[in-house]
Amino acid sequence: NLSTVSEFVFVGLSDAPEIRLPLFVLLLLIYLATMAGNITLLVAISTDSHLHSPMYFLLGNLSLLDLLCPTITMPKTLGALLLEHKKISFPGCLFQHFSLIAVVGTEIFLLAVMAYDRYVAVCHPLRYPSIMSTKLCAQLAVGTWTTGIFNSLLHTSLVFTLSFCGPNEIQQYYCDMPPVLALSCSPTHSRELVILVVAGVLGSGACVLTVVSYIYILLEILARSSPGIWHKAFSTCGSHLAVVCLFYGTTICTYVRPSFTYSPHRDRVVSMLYGMLTPLLNPIIYSLRNKEVKCALKRVISQV
């Protein structure tokens, strides 16, 4: 008497009536602040001629990803808190899953490209304009988005071609991979292995590029004896390094592990960190550490 699942039901963040409304207001304010911060940063980068450089072009791509990430999950989450509408159709869950994995994957690759950009800026400052040309920046940006999309296509096809014929309650507030895999009534071990291998190869490749870039930056700093070199290097790389640590820490804790280690309560908190707080903090981190960005943001706000 098995039937194919046509919709899923989210567990949500809270069932307590006295908590749902304050939580709704809090998440709505965080979401609006995230939208305002990243949109303002995008407008500043696109309109200020001082920010028309490879570093800020890549930062604009990061802000766009930080706009998309909470927008994929927050409307449904806010609706569940306010209206108690926790259902999502099978195609809707598939699309949400695909979009989120594409954004997360693209951001991982983009952070690696941004680390390479910082390496060139610190280790080869005189050759920086010729190496990080407009053409190369465009190619790197297209490459990160393309790789993220194709990576998501593979993951989504492996997950949603499984059979779902039993429970349909997702132990999460959005269609995340581990809780969706846990609902399948088909064997998932071989597909989990493929997912872990692909994610491991691509993710470790991006991580290695990031780490190697910073190792070369550190060696270059140690090789120089000029005064103020540490302060200059930190002002150049500090914002990106903070964003990398924040993003990698929360993402790895959520995705780079098998499904039998899945803990619903813990992972809902962790996914909130990379899904909401990271997009909120990224523009703040860059604006606090960068005088050019602060000046451009002041000009945009004054014009508005």
PDB file of N, CA and C in Angstrom, residues 165-265:
ATOM      1  N   CYS A 165       8.154   7.129  -0.640  1.00  0.00           N
ATOM      2  CA  CYS A 165       6.858   6.468  -0.566  1.00  0.00           C
ATOM      3  C   CYS A 165       6.378   6.282   0.874  1.00  0.00           C
ATOM      4  N   GLY A 166       7.091   6.858   1.828  1.00  0.00           N
ATOM      5  CA  GLY A 166       6.687   6.690   3.222  1.00  0.00           C
ATOM      6  C   GLY A 166       6.470   8.008   3.906  1.00  0.00           C
ATOM      7  N   PRO A 167       7.198   8.274   4.989  1.00  0.00           N
ATOM      8  CA  PRO A 167       7.048   9.559   5.700  1.00  0.00           C
ATOM      9  C   PRO A 167       7.451  10.728   4.799  1.00  0.00           C
ATOM     10  N   ASN A 168       6.797  11.850   5.014  1.00  0.00           N
ATOM     11  CA  ASN A 168       7.111  13.029   4.202  1.00  0.00           C
ATOM     12  C   ASN A 168       7.404  14.264   5.062  1.00  0.00           C
ATOM     13  N   GLU A 169       7.718  14.055   6.341  1.00  0.00           N
ATOM     14  CA  GLU A 169       8.008  15.171   7.240  1.00  0.00           C
ATOM     15  C   GLU A 169       9.512  15.437   7.253  1.00  0.00           C
ATOM     16  N   ILE A 170       9.919  16.598   6.748  1.00  0.00           N
ATOM     17  CA  ILE A 170      11.323  16.981   6.675  1.00  0.00           C
ATOM     18  C   ILE A 170      11.739  17.608   8.001  1.00  0.00           C
ATOM     19  N   GLN A 171      12.777  17.052   8.609  1.00  0.00           N
ATOM     20  CA  GLN A 171      13.259  17.549   9.897  1.00  0.00           C
ATOM     21  C   GLN A 171      14.132  18.786   9.707  1.00  0.00           C
ATOM     22  N   GLN A 172      13.561  19.782   9.090  1.00  0.00           N
ATOM     23  CA  GLN A 172      14.276  21.027   8.795  1.00  0.00           C
ATOM     24  C   GLN A 172      13.235  22.060   8.388  1.00  0.00           C
ATOM     25  N   TYR A 173      13.646  23.319   8.267  1.00  0.00           N
ATOM     26  CA  TYR A 173      12.694  24.355   7.857  1.00  0.00           C
ATOM     27  C   TYR A 173      12.787  24.667   6.371  1.00  0.00           C
ATOM     28  N   TYR A 174      13.583  23.880   5.621  1.00  0.00           N
ATOM     29  CA  TYR A 174      13.658  23.983   4.170  1.00  0.00           C
ATOM     30  C   TYR A 174      14.118  22.640   3.625  1.00  0.00           C
ATOM     31  N   CYS A 175      14.137  22.492   2.303  1.00  0.00           N
ATOM     32  CA  CYS A 175      14.473  21.204   1.678  1.00  0.00           C
ATOM     33  C   CYS A 175      15.983  21.033   1.610  1.00  0.00           C
ATOM     34  N   ASP A 176      16.555  20.596   2.699  1.00  0.00           N
ATOM     35  CA  ASP A 176      17.993  20.360   2.781  1.00  0.00           C
ATOM     36  C   ASP A 176      18.292  18.909   2.416  1.00  0.00           C
ATOM     37  N   MET A 177      19.522  18.651   1.983  1.00  0.00           N
ATOM     38  CA  MET A 177      19.860  17.320   1.483  1.00  0.00           C
ATOM     39  C   MET A 177      19.785  16.207   2.536  1.00  0.00           C
ATOM     40  N   PRO A 178      20.430  16.328   3.695  1.00  0.00           N
ATOM     41  CA  PRO A 178      20.401  15.211   4.659  1.00  0.00           C
ATOM     42  C   PRO A 178      18.997  14.797   5.097  1.00  0.00           C
ATOM     43  N   PRO A 179      18.099  15.736   5.497  1.00  0.00           N
ATOM     44  CA  PRO A 179      16.770  15.288   5.917  1.00  0.00           C
ATOM     45  C   PRO A 179      15.922  14.736   4.779  1.00  0.00           C
ATOM     46  N   VAL A 180      16.129  15.214   3.542  1.00  0.00           N
ATOM     47  CA  VAL A 180      15.389  14.662   2.408  1.00  0.00           C
ATOM     48  C   VAL A 180      15.868  13.246   2.111  1.00  0.00           C
ATOM     49  N   LEU A 181      17.178  13.018   2.149  1.00  0.00           N
ATOM     50  CA  LEU A 181      17.714  11.672   1.951  1.00  0.00           C
ATOM     51  C   LEU A 181      17.183  10.702   3.001  1.00  0.00           C
ATOM     52  N   ALA A 182      17.010  11.187   4.218  1.00  0.00           N
ATOM     53  CA  ALA A 182      16.542  10.326   5.302  1.00  0.00           C
ATOM     54  C   ALA A 182      15.111   9.839   5.077  1.00  0.00           C
ATOM     55  N   LEU A 183      14.333  10.499   4.224  1.00  0.00           N
ATOM     56  CA  LEU A 183      12.942  10.116   3.977  1.00  0.00           C
ATOM     57  C   LEU A 183      12.797   9.104   2.844  1.00  0.00           C
ATOM     58  N   SER A 184      13.860   8.859   2.106  1.00  0.00           N
ATOM     59  CA  SER A 184      13.751   7.965   0.952  1.00  0.00           C
ATOM     60  C   SER A 184      13.556   6.521   1.400  1.00  0.00           C
ATOM     61  N   CYS A 185      12.728   5.801   0.633  1.00  0.00           N
ATOM     62  CA  CYS A 185      12.542   4.382   0.919  1.00  0.00           C
ATOM     63  C   CYS A 185      13.401   3.525  -0.011  1.00  0.00           C
ATOM     64  N   SER A 186      14.324   4.150  -0.732  1.00  0.00           N
ATOM     65  CA  SER A 186      15.290   3.432  -1.572  1.00  0.00           C
ATOM     66  C   SER A 186      16.636   3.397  -0.847  1.00  0.00           C
ATOM     67  N   PRO A 187      17.497   2.443  -1.203  1.00  0.00           N
ATOM     68  CA  PRO A 187      18.859   2.444  -0.650  1.00  0.00           C
ATOM     69  C   PRO A 187      19.602   3.707  -1.088  1.00  0.00           C
ATOM     70  N   THR A 188      20.220   4.370  -0.142  1.00  0.00           N
ATOM     71  CA  THR A 188      20.871   5.655  -0.438  1.00  0.00           C
ATOM     72  C   THR A 188      22.396   5.616  -0.298  1.00  0.00           C
ATOM     73  N   HIS A 189      22.957   4.476   0.116  1.00  0.00           N
ATOM     74  CA  HIS A 189      24.389   4.448   0.435  1.00  0.00           C
ATOM     75  C   HIS A 189      25.257   4.764  -0.782  1.00  0.00           C
ATOM     76  N   SER A 190      24.957   4.185  -1.931  1.00  0.00           N
ATOM     77  CA  SER A 190      25.788   4.406  -3.115  1.00  0.00           C
ATOM     78  C   SER A 190      25.691   5.863  -3.579  1.00  0.00           C
ATOM     79  N   ARG A 191      24.489   6.427  -3.517  1.00  0.00           N
ATOM     80  CA  ARG A 191      24.336   7.827  -3.944  1.00  0.00           C
ATOM     81  C   ARG A 191      24.977   8.785  -2.945  1.00  0.00           C
ATOM     82  N   GLU A 192      24.866   8.458  -1.662  1.00  0.00           N
ATOM     83  CA  GLU A 192      25.557   9.278  -0.673  1.00  0.00           C
ATOM     84  C   GLU A 192      27.051   9.272  -0.913  1.00  0.00           C
ATOM     85  N   LEU A 193      27.584   8.112  -1.295  1.00  0.00           N
ATOM     86  CA  LEU A 193      29.019   8.006  -1.556  1.00  0.00           C
ATOM     87  C   LEU A 193      29.418   8.883  -2.736  1.00  0.00           C
ATOM     88  N   VAL A 194      28.609   8.853  -3.810  1.00  0.00           N
ATOM     89  CA  VAL A 194      28.891   9.695  -4.975  1.00  0.00           C
ATOM     90  C   VAL A 194      28.823  11.172  -4.599  1.00  0.00           C
ATOM     91  N   ILE A 195      27.796  11.530  -3.826  1.00  0.00           N
ATOM     92  CA  ILE A 195      27.646  12.926  -3.400  1.00  0.00           C
ATOM     93  C   ILE A 195      28.842  13.369  -2.566  1.00  0.00           C
ATOM     94  N   LEU A 196      29.270  12.512  -1.615  1.00  0.00           N
ATOM     95  CA  LEU A 196      30.407  12.864  -0.767  1.00  0.00           C
ATOM     96  C   LEU A 196      31.694  12.976  -1.573  1.00  0.00           C
ATOM     97  N   VAL A 197      31.877  12.073  -2.550  1.00  0.00           N
ATOM     98  CA  VAL A 197      33.102  12.107  -3.362  1.00  0.00           C
ATOM     99  C   VAL A 197      33.142  13.379  -4.216  1.00  0.00           C
ATOM    100  N   VAL A 198      32.020  13.663  -4.903  1.00  0.00           N
ATOM    101  CA  VAL A 198      31.981  14.851  -5.763  1.00  0.00           C
ATOM    102  C   VAL A 198      32.145  16.122  -4.936  1.00  0.00           C
ATOM    103  N   ALA A 199      31.375  16.208  -3.837  1.00  0.00           N
ATOM    104  CA  ALA A 199      31.482  17.385  -2.976  1.00  0.00           C
ATOM    105  C   ALA A 199      32.867  17.485  -2.358  1.00  0.00           C
ATOM    106  N   GLY A 200      33.445  16.328  -2.011  1.00  0.00           N
ATOM    107  CA  GLY A 200      34.787  16.331  -1.430  1.00  0.00           C
ATOM    108  C   GLY A 200      35.843  16.803  -2.406  1.00  0.00           C
ATOM    109  N   VAL A 201      35.772  16.318  -3.650  1.00  0.00           N
ATOM    110  CA  VAL A 201      36.763  16.704  -4.661  1.00  0.00           C
ATOM    111  C   VAL A 201      36.653  18.196  -4.985  1.00  0.00           C
ATOM    112  N   LEU A 202      35.430  18.644  -5.289  1.00  0.00           N
ATOM    113  CA  LEU A 202      35.241  20.054  -5.647  1.00  0.00           C
ATOM    114  C   LEU A 202      35.490  20.978  -4.452  1.00  0.00           C
ATOM    115  N   GLY A 203      34.907  20.607  -3.307  1.00  0.00           N
ATOM    116  CA  GLY A 203      35.075  21.444  -2.121  1.00  0.00           C
ATOM    117  C   GLY A 203      36.511  21.487  -1.630  1.00  0.00           C
ATOM    118  N   SER A 204      37.184  20.326  -1.613  1.00  0.00           N
ATOM    119  CA  SER A 204      38.579  20.312  -1.164  1.00  0.00           C
ATOM    120  C   SER A 204      39.473  21.046  -2.150  1.00  0.00           C
ATOM    121  N   GLY A 205      39.145  20.965  -3.466  1.00  0.00           N
ATOM    122  CA  GLY A 205      39.918  21.706  -4.457  1.00  0.00           C
ATOM    123  C   GLY A 205      39.840  23.207  -4.214  1.00  0.00           C
ATOM    124  N   ALA A 206      38.612  23.703  -3.963  1.00  0.00           N
ATOM    125  CA  ALA A 206      38.445  25.132  -3.673  1.00  0.00           C
ATOM    126  C   ALA A 206      39.125  25.504  -2.357  1.00  0.00           C
ATOM    127  N   CYS A 207      39.021  24.615  -1.374  1.00  0.00           N
ATOM    128  CA  CYS A 207      39.638  24.877  -0.075  1.00  0.00           C
ATOM    129  C   CYS A 207      41.155  24.899  -0.184  1.00  0.00           C
ATOM    130  N   VAL A 208      41.711  23.964  -0.949  1.00  0.00           N
ATOM    131  CA  VAL A 208      43.169  23.921  -1.138  1.00  0.00           C
ATOM    132  C   VAL A 208      43.660  25.189  -1.821  1.00  0.00           C
ATOM    133  N   LEU A 209      42.944  25.646  -2.861  1.00  0.00           N
ATOM    134  CA  LEU A 209      43.325  26.883  -3.539  1.00  0.00           C
ATOM    135  C   LEU A 209      43.312  28.066  -2.567  1.00  0.00           C
ATOM    136  N   THR A 210      42.307  28.117  -1.698  1.00  0.00           N
ATOM    137  CA  THR A 210      42.225  29.189  -0.713  1.00  0.00           C
ATOM    138  C   THR A 210      43.388  29.125   0.271  1.00  0.00           C
ATOM    139  N   VAL A 211      43.645  27.926   0.800  1.00  0.00           N
ATOM    140  CA  VAL A 211      44.721  27.766   1.797  1.00  0.00           C
ATOM    141  C   VAL A 211      46.082  28.059   1.172  1.00  0.00           C
ATOM    142  N   VAL A 212      46.329  27.518  -0.027  1.00  0.00           N
ATOM    143  CA  VAL A 212      47.618  27.739  -0.691  1.00  0.00           C
ATOM    144  C   VAL A 212      47.834  29.225  -0.973  1.00  0.00           C
ATOM    145  N   SER A 213      46.783  29.919  -1.384  1.00  0.00           N
ATOM    146  CA  SER A 213      46.895  31.357  -1.636  1.00  0.00           C
ATOM    147  C   SER A 213      47.331  32.099  -0.382  1.00  0.00           C
ATOM    148  N   TYR A 214      46.756  31.736   0.755  1.00  0.00           N
ATOM    149  CA  TYR A 214      47.117  32.418   1.990  1.00  0.00           C
ATOM    150  C   TYR A 214      48.475  31.982   2.511  1.00  0.00           C
ATOM    151  N   ILE A 215      48.903  30.767   2.199  1.00  0.00           N
ATOM    152  CA  ILE A 215      50.259  30.351   2.566  1.00  0.00           C
ATOM    153  C   ILE A 215      51.290  31.192   1.809  1.00  0.00           C
ATOM    154  N   TYR A 216      51.052  31.388   0.512  1.00  0.00           N
ATOM    155  CA  TYR A 216      51.957  32.219  -0.272  1.00  0.00           C
ATOM    156  C   TYR A 216      51.931  33.673   0.209  1.00  0.00           C
ATOM    157  N   ILE A 217      50.752  34.151   0.599  1.00  0.00           N
ATOM    158  CA  ILE A 217      50.661  35.512   1.138  1.00  0.00           C
ATOM    159  C   ILE A 217      51.479  35.628   2.425  1.00  0.00           C
ATOM    160  N   LEU A 218      51.365  34.616   3.301  1.00  0.00           N
ATOM    161  CA  LEU A 218      52.123  34.624   4.558  1.00  0.00           C
ATOM    162  C   LEU A 218      53.624  34.579   4.295  1.00  0.00           C
ATOM    163  N   LEU A 219      54.061  33.722   3.360  1.00  0.00           N
ATOM    164  CA  LEU A 219      55.484  33.630   3.035  1.00  0.00           C
ATOM    165  C   LEU A 219      56.001  34.946   2.458  1.00  0.00           C
ATOM    166  N   GLU A 220      55.168  35.600   1.639  1.00  0.00           N
ATOM    167  CA  GLU A 220      55.571  36.881   1.068  1.00  0.00           C
ATOM    168  C   GLU A 220      55.719  37.938   2.166  1.00  0.00           C
ATOM    169  N   ILE A 221      54.831  37.925   3.136  1.00  0.00           N
ATOM    170  CA  ILE A 221      54.912  38.889   4.239  1.00  0.00           C
ATOM    171  C   ILE A 221      56.166  38.641   5.069  1.00  0.00           C
ATOM    172  N   LEU A 222      56.455  37.355   5.349  1.00  0.00           N
ATOM    173  CA  LEU A 222      57.640  37.025   6.148  1.00  0.00           C
ATOM    174  C   LEU A 222      58.932  37.351   5.415  1.00  0.00           C
ATOM    175  N   ALA A 223      58.892  37.270   4.083  1.00  0.00           N
ATOM    176  CA  ALA A 223      60.099  37.550   3.298  1.00  0.00           C
ATOM    177  C   ALA A 223      60.414  39.042   3.244  1.00  0.00           C
ATOM    178  N   ARG A 224      59.414  39.875   3.440  1.00  0.00           N
ATOM    179  CA  ARG A 224      59.632  41.321   3.418  1.00  0.00           C
ATOM    180  C   ARG A 224      59.898  41.819   4.833  1.00  0.00           C
ATOM    181  N   SER A 225      60.696  42.848   4.923  1.00  0.00           N
ATOM    182  CA  SER A 225      61.003  43.439   6.231  1.00  0.00           C
ATOM    183  C   SER A 225      60.568  44.896   6.316  1.00  0.00           C
ATOM    184  N   SER A 226      59.723  45.316   5.395  1.00  0.00           N
ATOM    185  CA  SER A 226      59.291  46.718   5.370  1.00  0.00           C
ATOM    186  C   SER A 226      58.343  46.988   6.532  1.00  0.00           C
ATOM    187  N   PRO A 227      58.401  48.185   7.112  1.00  0.00           N
ATOM    188  CA  PRO A 227      57.509  48.509   8.242  1.00  0.00           C
ATOM    189  C   PRO A 227      56.058  48.622   7.800  1.00  0.00           C
ATOM    190  N   GLY A 228      55.180  48.158   8.660  1.00  0.00           N
ATOM    191  CA  GLY A 228      53.749  48.244   8.380  1.00  0.00           C
ATOM    192  C   GLY A 228      53.230  47.204   7.421  1.00  0.00           C
ATOM    193  N   ILE A 229      54.057  46.195   7.079  1.00  0.00           N
ATOM    194  CA  ILE A 229      53.635  45.200   6.081  1.00  0.00           C
ATOM    195  C   ILE A 229      52.509  44.329   6.615  1.00  0.00           C
ATOM    196  N   TRP A 230      52.551  44.023   7.926  1.00  0.00           N
ATOM    197  CA  TRP A 230      51.494  43.184   8.500  1.00  0.00           C
ATOM    198  C   TRP A 230      50.151  43.917   8.484  1.00  0.00           C
ATOM    199  N   HIS A 231      50.186  45.193   8.839  1.00  0.00           N
ATOM    200  CA  HIS A 231      48.939  45.970   8.838  1.00  0.00           C
ATOM    201  C   HIS A 231      48.374  46.091   7.432  1.00  0.00           C
ATOM    202  N   LYS A 232      49.246  46.345   6.455  1.00  0.00           N
ATOM    203  CA  LYS A 232      48.804  46.480   5.069  1.00  0.00           C
ATOM    204  C   LYS A 232      48.214  45.173   4.550  1.00  0.00           C
ATOM    205  N   ALA A 233      48.881  44.040   4.858  1.00  0.00           N
ATOM    206  CA  ALA A 233      48.386  42.737   4.401  1.00  0.00           C
ATOM    207  C   ALA A 233      47.053  42.399   5.062  1.00  0.00           C
ATOM    208  N   PHE A 234      46.927  42.727   6.350  1.00  0.00           N
ATOM    209  CA  PHE A 234      45.678  42.421   7.037  1.00  0.00           C
ATOM    210  C   PHE A 234      44.536  43.270   6.502  1.00  0.00           C
ATOM    211  N   SER A 235      44.825  44.529   6.178  1.00  0.00           N
ATOM    212  CA  SER A 235      43.784  45.386   5.604  1.00  0.00           C
ATOM    213  C   SER A 235      43.379  44.899   4.214  1.00  0.00           C
ATOM    214  N   THR A 236      44.308  44.256   3.509  1.00  0.00           N
ATOM    215  CA  THR A 236      44.011  43.730   2.175  1.00  0.00           C
ATOM    216  C   THR A 236      43.242  42.425   2.235  1.00  0.00           C
ATOM    217  N   CYS A 237      43.596  41.557   3.190  1.00  0.00           N
ATOM    218  CA  CYS A 237      43.047  40.195   3.212  1.00  0.00           C
ATOM    219  C   CYS A 237      42.137  39.902   4.395  1.00  0.00           C
ATOM    220  N   GLY A 238      42.102  40.791   5.391  1.00  0.00           N
ATOM    221  CA  GLY A 238      41.380  40.484   6.621  1.00  0.00           C
ATOM    222  C   GLY A 238      39.900  40.217   6.419  1.00  0.00           C
ATOM    223  N   SER A 239      39.239  41.037   5.602  1.00  0.00           N
ATOM    224  CA  SER A 239      37.802  40.873   5.377  1.00  0.00           C
ATOM    225  C   SER A 239      37.502  39.532   4.723  1.00  0.00           C
ATOM    226  N   HIS A 240      38.273  39.211   3.668  1.00  0.00           N
ATOM    227  CA  HIS A 240      38.032  37.949   2.964  1.00  0.00           C
ATOM    228  C   HIS A 240      38.308  36.760   3.863  1.00  0.00           C
ATOM    229  N   LEU A 241      39.369  36.835   4.668  1.00  0.00           N
ATOM    230  CA  LEU A 241      39.709  35.725   5.557  1.00  0.00           C
ATOM    231  C   LEU A 241      38.616  35.500   6.593  1.00  0.00           C
ATOM    232  N   ALA A 242      38.041  36.576   7.122  1.00  0.00           N
ATOM    233  CA  ALA A 242      36.948  36.443   8.095  1.00  0.00           C
ATOM    234  C   ALA A 242      35.724  35.799   7.455  1.00  0.00           C
ATOM    235  N   VAL A 243      35.388  36.204   6.229  1.00  0.00           N
ATOM    236  CA  VAL A 243      34.241  35.638   5.516  1.00  0.00           C
ATOM    237  C   VAL A 243      34.473  34.160   5.219  1.00  0.00           C
ATOM    238  N   VAL A 244      35.704  33.802   4.811  1.00  0.00           N
ATOM    239  CA  VAL A 244      36.031  32.405   4.513  1.00  0.00           C
ATOM    240  C   VAL A 244      35.852  31.531   5.748  1.00  0.00           C
ATOM    241  N   CYS A 245      36.391  31.964   6.871  1.00  0.00           N
ATOM    242  CA  CYS A 245      36.285  31.172   8.104  1.00  0.00           C
ATOM    243  C   CYS A 245      34.826  30.997   8.525  1.00  0.00           C
ATOM    244  N   LEU A 246      34.044  32.062   8.436  1.00  0.00           N
ATOM    245  CA  LEU A 246      32.628  32.002   8.819  1.00  0.00           C
ATOM    246  C   LEU A 246      31.851  31.062   7.908  1.00  0.00           C
ATOM    247  N   PHE A 247      32.069  31.178   6.601  1.00  0.00           N
ATOM    248  CA  PHE A 247      31.304  30.385   5.648  1.00  0.00           C
ATOM    249  C   PHE A 247      31.714  28.916   5.670  1.00  0.00           C
ATOM    250  N   TYR A 248      33.024  28.649   5.603  1.00  0.00           N
ATOM    251  CA  TYR A 248      33.491  27.265   5.559  1.00  0.00           C
ATOM    252  C   TYR A 248      33.134  26.514   6.832  1.00  0.00           C
ATOM    253  N   GLY A 249      33.269  27.179   7.976  1.00  0.00           N
ATOM    254  CA  GLY A 249      32.984  26.507   9.237  1.00  0.00           C
ATOM    255  C   GLY A 249      31.558  26.004   9.328  1.00  0.00           C
ATOM    256  N   THR A 250      30.589  26.851   8.986  1.00  0.00           N
ATOM    257  CA  THR A 250      29.183  26.450   9.082  1.00  0.00           C
ATOM    258  C   THR A 250      28.780  25.486   7.971  1.00  0.00           C
ATOM    259  N   THR A 251      29.302  25.676   6.758  1.00  0.00           N
ATOM    260  CA  THR A 251      28.918  24.814   5.643  1.00  0.00           C
ATOM    261  C   THR A 251      29.452  23.402   5.807  1.00  0.00           C
ATOM    262  N   ILE A 252      30.720  23.279   6.210  1.00  0.00           N
ATOM    263  CA  ILE A 252      31.319  21.956   6.390  1.00  0.00           C
ATOM    264  C   ILE A 252      30.593  21.188   7.485  1.00  0.00           C
ATOM    265  N   CYS A 253      30.260  21.864   8.582  1.00  0.00           N
ATOM    266  CA  CYS A 253      29.543  21.194   9.681  1.00  0.00           C
ATOM    267  C   CYS A 253      28.185  20.666   9.230  1.00  0.00           C
ATOM    268  N   THR A 254      27.576  21.307   8.228  1.00  0.00           N
ATOM    269  CA  THR A 254      26.244  20.918   7.794  1.00  0.00           C
ATOM    270  C   THR A 254      26.272  19.827   6.735  1.00  0.00           C
ATOM    271  N   TYR A 255      27.181  19.927   5.746  1.00  0.00           N
ATOM    272  CA  TYR A 255      27.078  19.075   4.561  1.00  0.00           C
ATOM    273  C   TYR A 255      28.134  17.983   4.451  1.00  0.00           C
ATOM    274  N   VAL A 256      29.356  18.216   4.927  1.00  0.00           N
ATOM    275  CA  VAL A 256      30.429  17.259   4.668  1.00  0.00           C
ATOM    276  C   VAL A 256      30.418  16.178   5.740  1.00  0.00           C
ATOM    277  N   ARG A 257      29.417  15.304   5.659  1.00  0.00           N
ATOM    278  CA  ARG A 257      29.278  14.175   6.576  1.00  0.00           C
ATOM    279  C   ARG A 257      28.155  13.277   6.091  1.00  0.00           C
ATOM    280  N   PRO A 258      28.175  11.994   6.464  1.00  0.00           N
ATOM    281  CA  PRO A 258      27.105  11.080   6.064  1.00  0.00           C
ATOM    282  C   PRO A 258      25.810  11.358   6.818  1.00  0.00           C
ATOM    283  N   SER A 259      24.696  10.851   6.271  1.00  0.00           N
ATOM    284  CA  SER A 259      23.385  11.195   6.821  1.00  0.00           C
ATOM    285  C   SER A 259      23.106  10.582   8.190  1.00  0.00           C
ATOM    286  N   PHE A 260      23.823   9.487   8.571  1.00  0.00           N
ATOM    287  CA  PHE A 260      23.518   8.862   9.861  1.00  0.00           C
ATOM    288  C   PHE A 260      24.012   9.728  11.033  1.00  0.00           C
ATOM    289  N   THR A 261      24.852  10.729  10.745  1.00  0.00           N
ATOM    290  CA  THR A 261      25.290  11.644  11.799  1.00  0.00           C
ATOM    291  C   THR A 261      24.383  12.863  11.895  1.00  0.00           C
ATOM    292  N   TYR A 262      23.291  12.862  11.134  1.00  0.00           N
ATOM    293  CA  TYR A 262      22.404  14.029  11.088  1.00  0.00           C
ATOM    294  C   TYR A 262      21.688  14.211  12.424  1.00  0.00           C
ATOM    295  N   SER A 263      21.713  15.432  12.951  1.00  0.00           N
ATOM    296  CA  SER A 263      21.021  15.788  14.184  1.00  0.00           C
ATOM    297  C   SER A 263      20.101  16.965  13.890  1.00  0.00           C
ATOM    298  N   PRO A 264      18.780  16.749  13.848  1.00  0.00           N
ATOM    299  CA  PRO A 264      17.855  17.807  13.411  1.00  0.00           C
ATOM    300  C   PRO A 264      17.982  19.103  14.193  1.00  0.00           C
ATOM    301  N   HIS A 265      18.001  19.020  15.520  1.00  0.00           N
ATOM    302  CA  HIS A 265      18.000  20.242  16.331  1.00  0.00           C
ATOM    303  C   HIS A 265      19.301  21.020  16.139  1.00  0.00           C
TER     304      HIS A 265
END
